[in-house]
Amino acid sequence: MISRSYSNLLGLASGENQTSFTRMSVNRRIPRIMTVSGIMSDIDDDSLESVCSDPSSSSIQRDRIIVVANQLPIKVHRKTDHSKGWMFSWDEDSLLLQLKDGLGGDDIEFFYVGCLKEDIHPSEQDEVSQILLETFKCVPTFVPPDLFSKYYHGFCKQYLWPLFHYMLPLSPDLGGRFNRSLWQAYVSVNKIFADRIMEVINPEDDFVWVHDYHLMVLPTFLRKRFNKVKLGFFLHSPFPSSEIYKTLPIREELLRALLNSDLIGFHTFDYARHFLSCCSRMLGVSYESKRGYIGLEYYGRTVSIKILPVGIHMGQLQSVLSLPETEAKISELIKQFSAQGRTMLLGVDDMDIFKGISLKLLAMEQMLSQHPEKQGKVVLVQIANPARGKGKDVKEVQDETYATVKRINETFGEPGYDPVILIDRPLKFYERVAYYVVAECCLVTAVRDGMNLIPYEYIISRQGNEKLDEVLGLEPSIPKKSMLVVSEFIGCSPSLSGAIRVNPWNIDAVAEAMECAHVMAEQEKQLRHEKHYKYVSTHDVAYWARSFLQDLERSCKDHMRRRCWGIGFGLSFRVVALDLNFRKLAMEHIVSAYKRTTIRTILLDYDGTLMPQNSIDKKPSSKTLETLDILCRDKNNMVFIVSARTRAELAEWFSSCEKLGIAAEHGYFLRTKRDEEWETCVPAAECSWKQIAEPVMKHYTDATDGSVIEVKETAMVWCYEDADPDFGSCQAKELLDHLETVLANEPVTVKSGQNIVEVKPQGVSKGIVAKRLLHSMQEKGMSSDFVLCIGDDRSDEDMFEVIMSSVATPSMAPSAEVFACTVGRKPSKAKYYLDDTVEIFRVVQGLASVVQQMLPL
């Protein structure tokens, strides 16, 4: 069923209702998206064409950003006067609201799309939508409670979130097993979000920024609606290694959905590396680094990768530090701890299985046991925020935490002293900041966490301000100090080089780190704090938001210069983006041109063009041989197979085609007919370099399982197609560098290709075959007026370049029909494409049929 907003857009495409396509005024009423509690299929049931934009009508001005996340940055309360209605206010702690401050300026408009934290009755949804749009520029996404429960508490929290934190559901008790109905709920909710975005988006100008794992398939729905939507995605959780991720039954669907973004952001290089490895291993999509930017080529689109940890809102935190209630709370804590000669160690964590609260408590117990002198002098204050999910695992964490705290206090406590103080009630932000200010050391021992901004907040709080210096009894001239003990497995760890990094599973090491932090010299604490403060204060949320959106703008700058269209069904949908002049080779077009012309040159690659790459038997079929033989019967046709294979192999396979020309080993060897002698396109090569290259290649073959060496007459190829993709690629780079070094003084070139590293004589390429053939026909007074060249890989691009540059030169007839055609829709120097070897053979057969019609019986 088509949503109202989308049907309006379809009407716009046909020229109707033109006025409604302008940017929505904040006074416009947004219709509520009607939802039902049923589950939608994971395949989009809309039989809608993707909406493609006209490049000529686009504006390049960036004027609006639509921020999309699971929850809106809005606090919701029922009115207290017993009347119907709701009260709304900004949630100042929300990252979505904080990133807005980083961009500033009145020329940028922000819209937010997401769910509210309270369930709104359907009868109130229209009114709530209107209020939120007009007052906050927020578009609420209303999801039926049962559907939301399956989506959020089911798929997100019980399956996706544990797995992204490296917890496999090896048993029903360890996370949730994959449930198809929960996955369908996840897809359904993502589609509801897409429908809501359709209500406010101006696809030509707006940037859409999607946040976190709750909405990982949303990019597919948006890209399907608008092929050129400017779309960024940031993952705030870890991305697991390929060994963990590949256990997902819907692993390819999620990867393809994310690749429908223009820019994908991660907190750390590790998370990005795992994502890139998954794309390589499961989709065969490799990445390249150019001028400092990492990008994946995906059907002609470059999907950029951004690696940048999020920061904190400096202004908000500094304003909280200046509040009177913060000062009062700090004074209270000083009396409770510092005034009694006790040092506070602080932990602030959610009460969930990955935050490592129990490991921290065990380390505290170990330290007190090993250092009895610390008893009565050191207190661990553990602030345990309520868990965001729910389930058996949360209850187990709570029970273990309470039991451990009780045991430690009973063992090491004394009247008036509890070594561990557990605060399990929600604290106001100013209260938490007060604890930061007083704590001598902050402990974060999560076993896996996406980012965790607690250490950043602690550092800024410890820097304080002049009024707090007075409260703390500090001289303003004295440098501030702080100490951090952080887990190696959290996203902020790489950026905190002055912290004591620990493996949270090693209780002894954590206990030792706590002791070290307590006794460390004051000067060193000051130096570590200074280093951290400099980084955190300059890499705040403003810096993060600006940097991400600058990269998103850069990633989208070529949108209007490309021709885009969608292919694939359901969550396999993706967009092909190609040059505006690149189009499919139509059978009727080439047949018509063939009939109009008289002198024809036909150049055909073999592997991947006439023969599928994944075919086991690489020999040409009898049908292929027969078709080529028919093409060669016309004396005005010069037909050539141009291949990287050896001349012996090609001569044997095509021995039945008497008049077929063959260019072997990328054109080094060439003959125009079966009974003619082989010629060389370049001076005869001296191959003594093989004695140098072969031992090097053999060394890498022995070290890389699945790799092989192919020795040709004039070339050598190291192939790693059957090796581990990551290891093979790594070894290929090393081999390339090694060979270039040892062969630097030899007359050869070393090149990398699709799963190969090749060494061949200098000057040899398929391009010289095309140039030589066109030149020889010109010398005979038979300049070609029809040229067809078909190939599938990088080596064939040399042929395309020569042929396209020969147009309007003496090498061809003045009005020559030229068809440079690649295999598959991808960036190429060719102007035409065919989808696969089946279509190529169909075209060749079509031309052969014309030959049979034109030749006398």
mmCIF file of N, CA and C in Angstrom, residues 34 37 39 62 79 87 112 121 129 134 159 185 192 223 336 371 417 442 480 492 511 569 635 702 717 833-834:
data_model
loop_
_atom_site.group_PDB
_atom_site.id
_atom_site.type_symbol
_atom_site.label_atom_id
_atom_site.label_comp_id
_atom_site.label_asym_id
_atom_site.label_seq_id
_atom_site.Cartn_x
_atom_site.Cartn_y
_atom_site.Cartn_z
ATOM 1 N N MET A 34 -0.353 5.726 9.117
ATOM 2 C CA MET A 34 -1.210 4.699 9.706
ATOM 3 C C MET A 34 -0.423 3.398 9.806
ATOM 4 N N SER A 37 -0.664 -3.504 13.801
ATOM 5 C CA SER A 37 0.208 -4.317 14.638
ATOM 6 C C SER A 37 0.744 -5.539 13.923
ATOM 7 N N ILE A 39 2.907 -7.764 11.059
ATOM 8 C CA ILE A 39 4.316 -7.764 10.656
ATOM 9 C C ILE A 39 4.397 -7.742 9.143
ATOM 10 N N ARG A 62 23.259 23.441 0.575
ATOM 11 C CA ARG A 62 22.858 22.612 1.712
ATOM 12 C C ARG A 62 22.100 23.485 2.686
ATOM 13 N N LYS A 79 0.319 15.907 31.137
ATOM 14 C CA LYS A 79 -0.029 17.130 31.868
ATOM 15 C C LYS A 79 -0.532 16.762 33.263
ATOM 16 N N MET A 87 3.085 17.208 27.727
ATOM 17 C CA MET A 87 4.065 18.278 27.824
ATOM 18 C C MET A 87 5.382 17.784 27.215
ATOM 19 N N TYR A 112 14.208 16.370 13.135
ATOM 20 C CA TYR A 112 14.490 15.107 13.819
ATOM 21 C C TYR A 112 13.347 14.129 13.551
ATOM 22 N N HIS A 121 -1.474 7.340 22.385
ATOM 23 C CA HIS A 121 -2.680 6.698 21.866
ATOM 24 C C HIS A 121 -2.958 7.185 20.443
ATOM 25 N N SER A 129 1.864 15.081 16.707
ATOM 26 C CA SER A 129 2.698 15.341 15.529
ATOM 27 C C SER A 129 2.740 16.820 15.205
ATOM 28 N N GLU A 134 5.691 21.851 14.837
ATOM 29 C CA GLU A 134 5.679 23.307 14.893
ATOM 30 C C GLU A 134 6.633 23.863 15.944
ATOM 31 N N TYR A 159 19.118 -9.683 20.377
ATOM 32 C CA TYR A 159 19.873 -10.402 19.346
ATOM 33 C C TYR A 159 21.016 -9.564 18.768
ATOM 34 N N ALA A 185 9.917 -7.793 12.141
ATOM 35 C CA ALA A 185 9.486 -6.606 12.889
ATOM 36 C C ALA A 185 10.509 -5.484 12.752
ATOM 37 N N ILE A 192 8.655 1.951 8.461
ATOM 38 C CA ILE A 192 7.810 3.012 9.028
ATOM 39 C C ILE A 192 8.619 4.300 9.173
ATOM 40 N N ARG A 223 17.114 4.851 -0.174
ATOM 41 C CA ARG A 223 17.777 4.838 -1.489
ATOM 42 C C ARG A 223 16.835 4.341 -2.567
ATOM 43 N N GLN A 336 31.934 14.081 52.960
ATOM 44 C CA GLN A 336 31.727 12.636 53.095
ATOM 45 C C GLN A 336 33.008 11.852 52.870
ATOM 46 N N HIS A 371 46.331 -5.132 49.772
ATOM 47 C CA HIS A 371 46.850 -3.916 50.415
ATOM 48 C C HIS A 371 45.947 -3.542 51.592
ATOM 49 N N TYR A 417 32.364 3.061 57.717
ATOM 50 C CA TYR A 417 33.131 2.907 56.460
ATOM 51 C C TYR A 417 32.635 1.698 55.667
ATOM 52 N N CYS A 442 38.827 7.551 37.836
ATOM 53 C CA CYS A 442 37.610 7.013 37.224
ATOM 54 C C CYS A 442 37.937 5.662 36.592
ATOM 55 N N LYS A 480 45.753 21.017 37.158
ATOM 56 C CA LYS A 480 44.750 20.030 37.553
ATOM 57 C C LYS A 480 45.281 18.625 37.305
ATOM 58 N N CYS A 492 36.601 4.599 23.320
ATOM 59 C CA CYS A 492 37.390 5.785 23.653
ATOM 60 C C CYS A 492 38.819 5.453 24.057
ATOM 61 N N ALA A 511 43.278 -4.685 39.556
ATOM 62 C CA ALA A 511 43.580 -4.325 40.952
ATOM 63 C C ALA A 511 44.908 -3.582 41.031
ATOM 64 N N PHE A 569 15.783 -6.713 -5.709
ATOM 65 C CA PHE A 569 14.496 -6.711 -5.027
ATOM 66 C C PHE A 569 14.689 -6.724 -3.517
ATOM 67 N N LYS A 635 34.540 -11.737 -45.539
ATOM 68 C CA LYS A 635 35.916 -11.304 -45.781
ATOM 69 C C LYS A 635 36.160 -9.867 -45.313
ATOM 70 N N ASP A 702 54.209 -20.529 -1.085
ATOM 71 C CA ASP A 702 54.366 -21.444 0.062
ATOM 72 C C ASP A 702 53.751 -20.860 1.328
ATOM 73 N N VAL A 717 52.305 -15.003 -13.431
ATOM 74 C CA VAL A 717 51.147 -14.519 -12.688
ATOM 75 C C VAL A 717 51.055 -15.265 -11.368
ATOM 76 N N TYR A 833 27.543 -1.090 -22.109
ATOM 77 C CA TYR A 833 27.720 -2.251 -21.246
ATOM 78 C C TYR A 833 26.700 -3.326 -21.629
ATOM 79 N N LEU A 834 27.050 -4.558 -21.309
ATOM 80 C CA LEU A 834 26.126 -5.690 -21.328
ATOM 81 C C LEU A 834 26.238 -6.361 -19.963
#
